[in-house]
mmCIF file of C-alpha atoms in Angstrom:
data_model
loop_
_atom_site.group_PDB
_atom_site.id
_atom_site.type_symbol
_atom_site.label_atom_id
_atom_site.label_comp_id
_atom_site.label_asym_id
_atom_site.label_seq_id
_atom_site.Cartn_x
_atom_site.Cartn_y
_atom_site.Cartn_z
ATOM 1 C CA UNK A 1484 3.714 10.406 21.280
ATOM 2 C CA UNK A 1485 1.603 7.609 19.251
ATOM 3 C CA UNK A 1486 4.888 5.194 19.426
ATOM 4 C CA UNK A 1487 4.739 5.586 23.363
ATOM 5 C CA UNK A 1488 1.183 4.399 23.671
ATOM 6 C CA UNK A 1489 -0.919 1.488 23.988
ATOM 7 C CA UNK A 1490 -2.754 2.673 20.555
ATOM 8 C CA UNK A 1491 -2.764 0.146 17.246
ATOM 9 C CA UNK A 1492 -1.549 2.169 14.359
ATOM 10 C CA UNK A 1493 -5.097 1.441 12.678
ATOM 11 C CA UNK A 1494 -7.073 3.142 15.372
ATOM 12 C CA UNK A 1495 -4.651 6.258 15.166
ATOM 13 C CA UNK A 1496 -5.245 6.168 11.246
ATOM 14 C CA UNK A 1497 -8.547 5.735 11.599
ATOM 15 C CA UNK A 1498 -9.043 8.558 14.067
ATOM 16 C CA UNK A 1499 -7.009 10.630 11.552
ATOM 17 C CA UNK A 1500 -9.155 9.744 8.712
ATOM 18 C CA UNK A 1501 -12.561 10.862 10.354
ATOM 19 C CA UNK A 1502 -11.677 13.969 12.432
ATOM 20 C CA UNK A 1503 -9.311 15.835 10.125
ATOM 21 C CA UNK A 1504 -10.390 17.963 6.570
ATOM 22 C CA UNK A 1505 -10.230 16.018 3.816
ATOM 23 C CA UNK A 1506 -7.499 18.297 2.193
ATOM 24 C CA UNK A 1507 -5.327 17.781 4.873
ATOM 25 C CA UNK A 1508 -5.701 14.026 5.547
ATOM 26 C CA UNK A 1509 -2.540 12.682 3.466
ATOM 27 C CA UNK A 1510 -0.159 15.356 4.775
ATOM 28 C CA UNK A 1511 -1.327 14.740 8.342
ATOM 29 C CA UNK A 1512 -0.647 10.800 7.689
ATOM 30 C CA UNK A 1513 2.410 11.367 6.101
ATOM 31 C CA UNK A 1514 3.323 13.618 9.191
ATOM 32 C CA UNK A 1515 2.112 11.267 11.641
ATOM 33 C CA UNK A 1516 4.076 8.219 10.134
ATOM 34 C CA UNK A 1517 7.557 10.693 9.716
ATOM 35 C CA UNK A 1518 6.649 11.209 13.809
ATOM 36 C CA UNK A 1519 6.725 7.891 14.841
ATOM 37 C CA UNK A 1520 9.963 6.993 13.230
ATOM 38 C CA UNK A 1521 11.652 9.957 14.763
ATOM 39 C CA UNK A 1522 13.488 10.163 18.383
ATOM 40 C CA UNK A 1523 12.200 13.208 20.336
ATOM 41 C CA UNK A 1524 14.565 14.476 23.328
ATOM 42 C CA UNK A 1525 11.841 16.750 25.850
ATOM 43 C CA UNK A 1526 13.732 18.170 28.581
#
């Protein structure tokens, strides 16, 4: 969804960073960057 909105990459991070556990921050920025390079088919 990030790749399909008017959102800099920082700001997403960033968000990331500050609202998610600490224990879980690298996998959910590893998971968010594998997301945006994927194609998603909904339908």
């Amino acid at each position: 969804l990030s790749k399909y909105l008017n959102i800099s990459i920082d700001i997403w991070e960033k968000v990331i960073k500050e609202t998610v556990p600490l224990k879980f921050q690298q996998l959910n920025l590893e998971a968010f960057e594998i997301g945006r390079e994927g194609e998603f088919f909904i339908g």
